[in-house]
Amino acid sequence: MKTTRPVLRRLALVSAAAASAVLLAACGGNDSAGHTGHNSPSGPAASPRASAPSGAHNAADVAFAKGMIPHHRQAVEMAGLAATRAASSQVKELATTIMKAQGPEITTMSGWLTAWGEQVPGKTSGDHSGMTAIPGMDHSAMPGMMGAKEMDALKKKSGKEFDASFLEMMVAHHRGALRMAGTEKAEGAYGPAKTLAESVIKGQNAEITRMNKLLGKG
């Protein structure tokens, strides 16, 4: 009896260990199968877009907002000159339209940058060209952006001379904005920013057509 009991005890332990091994193997197999869709590169969670939260943005969205804010500011500044310098009522009307459209867009884009924890471009003291003080950003090379000399020259003009210069400069300015908006549409991720870019493209293309007609080019 003394010999039988240790043998039976060893058999029981071996059986229990075997059963545990089978159970662990089964659990491991189920866990692997159950997570195939999440861990596999072809699974639904593999795509960043699929797992990205609503309202996600990327570097292109930030660049668009940081670039378009000073770009819009300069357009608003140029348009503001028309009230006292333009001779044509059509030029004055166009300038008012530009200010009403781009002013609120500046506010909107500033709000995005603030929400994203990004610095909002701000004009330096005495800077009337729409440039910003953010280090590392060269807005003088931005598409359609006017230099300080061009802005100063525009301010010295009036009447028909102002009208012609204003229209020529604003056409070039708008074309620069179209390039920036096109980049945002192609590379951006933030829905509202892409929608704004589409609005810029539609609205400023129409204004370019209108300005070219006033210049006698359309």
PDB file of C-alpha atoms in Angstrom:
ATOM      1  CA  MET A   1       0.000   0.000   0.000  1.00  0.00           C
ATOM      2  CA  LYS A   2       2.856   2.347   0.816  1.00  0.00           C
ATOM      3  CA  THR A   3       4.285   1.779  -2.671  1.00  0.00           C
ATOM      4  CA  THR A   4       0.964   2.157  -4.464  1.00  0.00           C
ATOM      5  CA  ARG A   5       0.002   5.502  -2.982  1.00  0.00           C
ATOM      6  CA  PRO A   6       3.074   7.459  -4.204  1.00  0.00           C
ATOM      7  CA  VAL A   7       2.600   5.984  -7.663  1.00  0.00           C
ATOM      8  CA  LEU A   8      -1.038   6.983  -7.771  1.00  0.00           C
ATOM      9  CA  ARG A   9      -0.144  10.445  -6.519  1.00  0.00           C
ATOM     10  CA  ARG A  10       2.458  10.869  -9.305  1.00  0.00           C
ATOM     11  CA  LEU A  11      -0.048   9.694 -11.924  1.00  0.00           C
ATOM     12  CA  ALA A  12      -2.583  12.209 -10.672  1.00  0.00           C
ATOM     13  CA  LEU A  13      -0.042  15.043 -10.873  1.00  0.00           C
ATOM     14  CA  VAL A  14       0.996  14.048 -14.394  1.00  0.00           C
ATOM     15  CA  SER A  15      -2.642  13.929 -15.516  1.00  0.00           C
ATOM     16  CA  ALA A  16      -3.338  17.349 -14.019  1.00  0.00           C
ATOM     17  CA  ALA A  17      -0.273  18.846 -15.705  1.00  0.00           C
ATOM     18  CA  ALA A  18      -1.275  17.371 -19.041  1.00  0.00           C
ATOM     19  CA  ALA A  19      -4.781  18.734 -18.708  1.00  0.00           C
ATOM     20  CA  SER A  20      -3.433  22.184 -17.882  1.00  0.00           C
ATOM     21  CA  ALA A  21      -1.148  22.112 -20.908  1.00  0.00           C
ATOM     22  CA  VAL A  22      -4.049  21.243 -23.188  1.00  0.00           C
ATOM     23  CA  LEU A  23      -6.182  23.986 -21.683  1.00  0.00           C
ATOM     24  CA  LEU A  24      -3.441  26.598 -22.096  1.00  0.00           C
ATOM     25  CA  ALA A  25      -2.849  25.567 -25.668  1.00  0.00           C
ATOM     26  CA  ALA A  26      -6.535  25.873 -26.420  1.00  0.00           C
ATOM     27  CA  CYS A  27      -6.729  29.317 -24.846  1.00  0.00           C
ATOM     28  CA  GLY A  28      -3.659  30.448 -26.716  1.00  0.00           C
ATOM     29  CA  GLY A  29      -5.119  29.289 -29.996  1.00  0.00           C
ATOM     30  CA  ASN A  30      -8.391  31.099 -29.399  1.00  0.00           C
ATOM     31  CA  ASP A  31      -6.581  34.299 -28.409  1.00  0.00           C
ATOM     32  CA  SER A  32      -4.483  34.259 -31.565  1.00  0.00           C
ATOM     33  CA  ALA A  33      -7.456  33.627 -33.788  1.00  0.00           C
ATOM     34  CA  GLY A  34      -9.580  36.217 -32.031  1.00  0.00           C
ATOM     35  CA  HIS A  35      -6.969  38.984 -32.571  1.00  0.00           C
ATOM     36  CA  THR A  36      -5.979  38.220 -36.137  1.00  0.00           C
ATOM     37  CA  GLY A  37      -8.012  41.106 -37.499  1.00  0.00           C
ATOM     38  CA  HIS A  38      -6.390  43.650 -35.151  1.00  0.00           C
ATOM     39  CA  ASN A  39      -2.741  42.566 -35.333  1.00  0.00           C
ATOM     40  CA  SER A  40      -2.544  41.633 -38.982  1.00  0.00           C
ATOM     41  CA  PRO A  41      -1.367  44.380 -41.381  1.00  0.00           C
ATOM     42  CA  SER A  42      -4.456  43.675 -43.453  1.00  0.00           C
ATOM     43  CA  GLY A  43      -6.821  43.984 -40.481  1.00  0.00           C
ATOM     44  CA  PRO A  44      -9.219  46.919 -40.084  1.00  0.00           C
ATOM     45  CA  ALA A  45      -7.136  48.544 -37.342  1.00  0.00           C
ATOM     46  CA  ALA A  46      -3.984  48.577 -39.496  1.00  0.00           C
ATOM     47  CA  SER A  47      -5.075  51.725 -41.347  1.00  0.00           C
ATOM     48  CA  PRO A  48      -4.230  54.999 -39.524  1.00  0.00           C
ATOM     49  CA  ARG A  49      -7.258  56.656 -41.111  1.00  0.00           C
ATOM     50  CA  ALA A  50      -9.575  53.957 -39.768  1.00  0.00           C
ATOM     51  CA  SER A  51      -8.301  54.346 -36.210  1.00  0.00           C
ATOM     52  CA  ALA A  52      -7.784  58.128 -36.311  1.00  0.00           C
ATOM     53  CA  PRO A  53     -10.192  60.086 -34.098  1.00  0.00           C
ATOM     54  CA  SER A  54     -12.708  62.415 -35.649  1.00  0.00           C
ATOM     55  CA  GLY A  55     -11.206  65.864 -36.217  1.00  0.00           C
ATOM     56  CA  ALA A  56      -7.614  64.631 -36.530  1.00  0.00           C
ATOM     57  CA  HIS A  57      -5.187  66.991 -38.268  1.00  0.00           C
ATOM     58  CA  ASN A  58      -1.709  66.696 -39.740  1.00  0.00           C
ATOM     59  CA  ALA A  59       1.300  68.877 -40.532  1.00  0.00           C
ATOM     60  CA  ALA A  60      -0.233  70.029 -43.826  1.00  0.00           C
ATOM     61  CA  ASP A  61      -3.269  71.416 -41.969  1.00  0.00           C
ATOM     62  CA  VAL A  62      -1.027  73.327 -39.562  1.00  0.00           C
ATOM     63  CA  ALA A  63       1.076  74.714 -42.420  1.00  0.00           C
ATOM     64  CA  PHE A  64      -2.070  75.734 -44.309  1.00  0.00           C
ATOM     65  CA  ALA A  65      -3.474  77.685 -41.355  1.00  0.00           C
ATOM     66  CA  LYS A  66      -0.142  79.281 -40.418  1.00  0.00           C
ATOM     67  CA  GLY A  67       0.458  80.336 -44.006  1.00  0.00           C
ATOM     68  CA  MET A  68      -3.054  81.410 -44.950  1.00  0.00           C
ATOM     69  CA  ILE A  69      -3.560  83.633 -41.890  1.00  0.00           C
ATOM     70  CA  PRO A  70      -0.835  86.174 -42.828  1.00  0.00           C
ATOM     71  CA  HIS A  71      -1.775  85.763 -46.492  1.00  0.00           C
ATOM     72  CA  HIS A  72      -5.378  86.686 -45.702  1.00  0.00           C
ATOM     73  CA  ARG A  73      -4.263  89.526 -43.436  1.00  0.00           C
ATOM     74  CA  GLN A  74      -2.372  91.135 -46.280  1.00  0.00           C
ATOM     75  CA  ALA A  75      -5.364  90.777 -48.618  1.00  0.00           C
ATOM     76  CA  VAL A  76      -7.599  92.405 -45.997  1.00  0.00           C
ATOM     77  CA  GLU A  77      -5.085  95.221 -45.583  1.00  0.00           C
ATOM     78  CA  MET A  78      -4.946  95.796 -49.323  1.00  0.00           C
ATOM     79  CA  ALA A  79      -8.726  95.731 -49.568  1.00  0.00           C
ATOM     80  CA  GLY A  80      -8.998  98.222 -46.717  1.00  0.00           C
ATOM     81  CA  LEU A  81      -7.126 100.808 -48.782  1.00  0.00           C
ATOM     82  CA  ALA A  82      -9.796 100.806 -51.487  1.00  0.00           C
ATOM     83  CA  ALA A  83     -12.394 102.690 -49.445  1.00  0.00           C
ATOM     84  CA  THR A  84     -10.438 105.954 -49.604  1.00  0.00           C
ATOM     85  CA  ARG A  85      -8.239 105.425 -52.648  1.00  0.00           C
ATOM     86  CA  ALA A  86     -10.244 103.583 -55.319  1.00  0.00           C
ATOM     87  CA  ALA A  87     -12.091 105.473 -58.053  1.00  0.00           C
ATOM     88  CA  SER A  88     -14.244 102.581 -59.252  1.00  0.00           C
ATOM     89  CA  SER A  89     -17.311 101.584 -57.261  1.00  0.00           C
ATOM     90  CA  GLN A  90     -16.812  98.047 -58.564  1.00  0.00           C
ATOM     91  CA  VAL A  91     -13.314  97.928 -57.092  1.00  0.00           C
ATOM     92  CA  LYS A  92     -14.656  99.206 -53.770  1.00  0.00           C
ATOM     93  CA  GLU A  93     -17.393  96.589 -53.809  1.00  0.00           C
ATOM     94  CA  LEU A  94     -14.905  93.833 -54.582  1.00  0.00           C
ATOM     95  CA  ALA A  95     -12.630  95.015 -51.771  1.00  0.00           C
ATOM     96  CA  THR A  96     -15.535  94.887 -49.318  1.00  0.00           C
ATOM     97  CA  THR A  97     -16.367  91.347 -50.435  1.00  0.00           C
ATOM     98  CA  ILE A  98     -12.772  90.260 -49.871  1.00  0.00           C
ATOM     99  CA  MET A  99     -12.703  91.747 -46.383  1.00  0.00           C
ATOM    100  CA  LYS A 100     -16.004  90.154 -45.378  1.00  0.00           C
ATOM    101  CA  ALA A 101     -14.888  86.731 -46.588  1.00  0.00           C
ATOM    102  CA  GLN A 102     -11.311  86.619 -45.379  1.00  0.00           C
ATOM    103  CA  GLY A 103     -11.677  88.349 -42.011  1.00  0.00           C
ATOM    104  CA  PRO A 104     -13.834  85.577 -40.491  1.00  0.00           C
ATOM    105  CA  GLU A 105     -11.599  82.931 -42.078  1.00  0.00           C
ATOM    106  CA  ILE A 106      -8.614  84.377 -40.212  1.00  0.00           C
ATOM    107  CA  THR A 107     -10.568  84.002 -36.958  1.00  0.00           C
ATOM    108  CA  THR A 108     -11.524  80.427 -37.820  1.00  0.00           C
ATOM    109  CA  MET A 109      -7.982  79.338 -38.659  1.00  0.00           C
ATOM    110  CA  SER A 110      -6.602  81.062 -35.552  1.00  0.00           C
ATOM    111  CA  GLY A 111      -9.068  79.021 -33.510  1.00  0.00           C
ATOM    112  CA  TRP A 112      -7.817  75.794 -35.101  1.00  0.00           C
ATOM    113  CA  LEU A 113      -4.197  76.575 -34.279  1.00  0.00           C
ATOM    114  CA  THR A 114      -5.062  77.440 -30.693  1.00  0.00           C
ATOM    115  CA  ALA A 115      -7.000  74.189 -30.287  1.00  0.00           C
ATOM    116  CA  TRP A 116      -4.038  72.253 -31.725  1.00  0.00           C
ATOM    117  CA  GLY A 117      -1.591  73.884 -29.327  1.00  0.00           C
ATOM    118  CA  GLU A 118       0.130  75.714 -32.182  1.00  0.00           C
ATOM    119  CA  GLN A 119       1.331  79.325 -32.286  1.00  0.00           C
ATOM    120  CA  VAL A 120      -0.956  81.724 -34.140  1.00  0.00           C
ATOM    121  CA  PRO A 121       0.959  83.999 -36.537  1.00  0.00           C
ATOM    122  CA  GLY A 122       1.106  87.565 -35.263  1.00  0.00           C
ATOM    123  CA  LYS A 123       2.267  90.707 -36.996  1.00  0.00           C
ATOM    124  CA  THR A 124       5.463  92.304 -35.756  1.00  0.00           C
ATOM    125  CA  SER A 125       5.400  95.873 -34.536  1.00  0.00           C
ATOM    126  CA  GLY A 126       5.187  98.284 -37.436  1.00  0.00           C
ATOM    127  CA  ASP A 127       4.818  95.484 -39.973  1.00  0.00           C
ATOM    128  CA  HIS A 128       2.122  96.225 -42.517  1.00  0.00           C
ATOM    129  CA  SER A 129       2.924  93.543 -45.037  1.00  0.00           C
ATOM    130  CA  GLY A 130       1.138  90.648 -43.362  1.00  0.00           C
ATOM    131  CA  MET A 131       4.426  88.962 -42.435  1.00  0.00           C
ATOM    132  CA  THR A 132       4.644  87.182 -39.107  1.00  0.00           C
ATOM    133  CA  ALA A 133       7.151  87.025 -36.305  1.00  0.00           C
ATOM    134  CA  ILE A 134       7.195  83.217 -36.043  1.00  0.00           C
ATOM    135  CA  PRO A 135      10.813  81.999 -36.291  1.00  0.00           C
ATOM    136  CA  GLY A 136      11.674  79.807 -39.243  1.00  0.00           C
ATOM    137  CA  MET A 137       8.758  80.946 -41.405  1.00  0.00           C
ATOM    138  CA  ASP A 138       9.684  83.001 -44.466  1.00  0.00           C
ATOM    139  CA  HIS A 139       6.433  84.535 -45.635  1.00  0.00           C
ATOM    140  CA  SER A 140       8.209  86.814 -48.082  1.00  0.00           C
ATOM    141  CA  ALA A 141       8.576  83.748 -50.305  1.00  0.00           C
ATOM    142  CA  MET A 142       4.938  82.725 -49.910  1.00  0.00           C
ATOM    143  CA  PRO A 143       2.993  82.471 -53.203  1.00  0.00           C
ATOM    144  CA  GLY A 144       1.361  85.790 -54.093  1.00  0.00           C
ATOM    145  CA  MET A 145       2.632  87.627 -51.031  1.00  0.00           C
ATOM    146  CA  MET A 146       3.518  91.278 -51.613  1.00  0.00           C
ATOM    147  CA  GLY A 147       6.712  92.833 -50.291  1.00  0.00           C
ATOM    148  CA  ALA A 148       6.864  95.958 -48.131  1.00  0.00           C
ATOM    149  CA  LYS A 149       7.913  98.119 -51.105  1.00  0.00           C
ATOM    150  CA  GLU A 150       4.914  96.994 -53.153  1.00  0.00           C
ATOM    151  CA  MET A 151       2.545  97.673 -50.272  1.00  0.00           C
ATOM    152  CA  ASP A 152       4.039 101.114 -49.674  1.00  0.00           C
ATOM    153  CA  ALA A 153       3.746 101.954 -53.388  1.00  0.00           C
ATOM    154  CA  LEU A 154       0.070 100.917 -53.411  1.00  0.00           C
ATOM    155  CA  LYS A 155      -0.667 103.171 -50.434  1.00  0.00           C
ATOM    156  CA  LYS A 156       0.691 106.171 -52.329  1.00  0.00           C
ATOM    157  CA  LYS A 157      -1.663 105.707 -55.264  1.00  0.00           C
ATOM    158  CA  SER A 158      -5.238 106.826 -55.747  1.00  0.00           C
ATOM    159  CA  GLY A 159      -7.960 106.959 -58.374  1.00  0.00           C
ATOM    160  CA  LYS A 160      -7.638 104.900 -61.528  1.00  0.00           C
ATOM    161  CA  GLU A 161      -3.943 104.322 -60.891  1.00  0.00           C
ATOM    162  CA  PHE A 162      -4.805 102.702 -57.567  1.00  0.00           C
ATOM    163  CA  ASP A 163      -7.558 100.628 -59.155  1.00  0.00           C
ATOM    164  CA  ALA A 164      -5.228  99.155 -61.760  1.00  0.00           C
ATOM    165  CA  SER A 165      -2.439  98.397 -59.284  1.00  0.00           C
ATOM    166  CA  PHE A 166      -4.850  96.984 -56.714  1.00  0.00           C
ATOM    167  CA  LEU A 167      -6.446  94.635 -59.229  1.00  0.00           C
ATOM    168  CA  GLU A 168      -3.119  93.434 -60.627  1.00  0.00           C
ATOM    169  CA  MET A 169      -1.712  92.813 -57.170  1.00  0.00           C
ATOM    170  CA  MET A 170      -4.838  91.103 -55.887  1.00  0.00           C
ATOM    171  CA  VAL A 171      -4.985  88.757 -58.874  1.00  0.00           C
ATOM    172  CA  ALA A 172      -1.418  87.665 -58.128  1.00  0.00           C
ATOM    173  CA  HIS A 173      -2.255  87.415 -54.422  1.00  0.00           C
ATOM    174  CA  HIS A 174      -5.312  85.238 -55.100  1.00  0.00           C
ATOM    175  CA  ARG A 175      -3.339  82.934 -57.377  1.00  0.00           C
ATOM    176  CA  GLY A 176      -0.902  82.372 -54.539  1.00  0.00           C
ATOM    177  CA  ALA A 177      -3.790  81.494 -52.233  1.00  0.00           C
ATOM    178  CA  LEU A 178      -5.091  79.007 -54.806  1.00  0.00           C
ATOM    179  CA  ARG A 179      -1.752  77.174 -54.737  1.00  0.00           C
ATOM    180  CA  MET A 180      -1.816  76.980 -50.955  1.00  0.00           C
ATOM    181  CA  ALA A 181      -5.423  75.795 -50.914  1.00  0.00           C
ATOM    182  CA  GLY A 182      -4.641  73.174 -53.551  1.00  0.00           C
ATOM    183  CA  THR A 183      -1.863  71.775 -51.367  1.00  0.00           C
ATOM    184  CA  GLU A 184      -4.221  71.583 -48.398  1.00  0.00           C
ATOM    185  CA  LYS A 185      -6.841  69.735 -50.433  1.00  0.00           C
ATOM    186  CA  ALA A 186      -4.258  67.204 -51.593  1.00  0.00           C
ATOM    187  CA  GLU A 187      -2.308  66.699 -48.375  1.00  0.00           C
ATOM    188  CA  GLY A 188      -4.473  67.852 -45.452  1.00  0.00           C
ATOM    189  CA  ALA A 189      -6.380  65.561 -43.083  1.00  0.00           C
ATOM    190  CA  TYR A 190      -8.621  67.948 -41.135  1.00  0.00           C
ATOM    191  CA  GLY A 191     -12.068  68.045 -42.703  1.00  0.00           C
ATOM    192  CA  PRO A 192     -12.949  71.691 -41.912  1.00  0.00           C
ATOM    193  CA  ALA A 193      -9.568  72.857 -43.268  1.00  0.00           C
ATOM    194  CA  LYS A 194     -10.063  70.952 -46.500  1.00  0.00           C
ATOM    195  CA  THR A 195     -13.567  72.417 -46.782  1.00  0.00           C
ATOM    196  CA  LEU A 196     -12.173  75.925 -46.266  1.00  0.00           C
ATOM    197  CA  ALA A 197      -9.531  75.253 -48.908  1.00  0.00           C
ATOM    198  CA  GLU A 198     -12.256  74.248 -51.362  1.00  0.00           C
ATOM    199  CA  SER A 199     -14.154  77.447 -50.521  1.00  0.00           C
ATOM    200  CA  VAL A 200     -11.016  79.526 -51.125  1.00  0.00           C
ATOM    201  CA  ILE A 201     -10.491  77.863 -54.505  1.00  0.00           C
ATOM    202  CA  LYS A 202     -14.073  78.423 -55.599  1.00  0.00           C
ATOM    203  CA  GLY A 203     -14.424  81.967 -54.294  1.00  0.00           C
ATOM    204  CA  GLN A 204     -11.054  83.334 -55.335  1.00  0.00           C
ATOM    205  CA  ASN A 205     -11.196  81.801 -58.795  1.00  0.00           C
ATOM    206  CA  ALA A 206     -14.465  83.684 -59.299  1.00  0.00           C
ATOM    207  CA  GLU A 207     -12.882  86.897 -58.004  1.00  0.00           C
ATOM    208  CA  ILE A 208      -9.887  86.495 -60.325  1.00  0.00           C
ATOM    209  CA  THR A 209     -12.280  86.246 -63.267  1.00  0.00           C
ATOM    210  CA  ARG A 210     -14.091  89.350 -62.050  1.00  0.00           C
ATOM    211  CA  MET A 211     -10.857  91.321 -61.564  1.00  0.00           C
ATOM    212  CA  ASN A 212      -9.509  90.370 -64.967  1.00  0.00           C
ATOM    213  CA  LYS A 213     -12.703  91.679 -66.542  1.00  0.00           C
ATOM    214  CA  LEU A 214     -12.261  94.969 -64.706  1.00  0.00           C
ATOM    215  CA  LEU A 215      -8.705  95.088 -66.056  1.00  0.00           C
ATOM    216  CA  GLY A 216     -10.044  94.505 -69.550  1.00  0.00           C
ATOM    217  CA  LYS A 217      -8.424  91.070 -69.751  1.00  0.00           C
ATOM    218  CA  GLY A 218     -11.524  88.940 -69.658  1.00  0.00           C
TER     219      GLY A 218
END
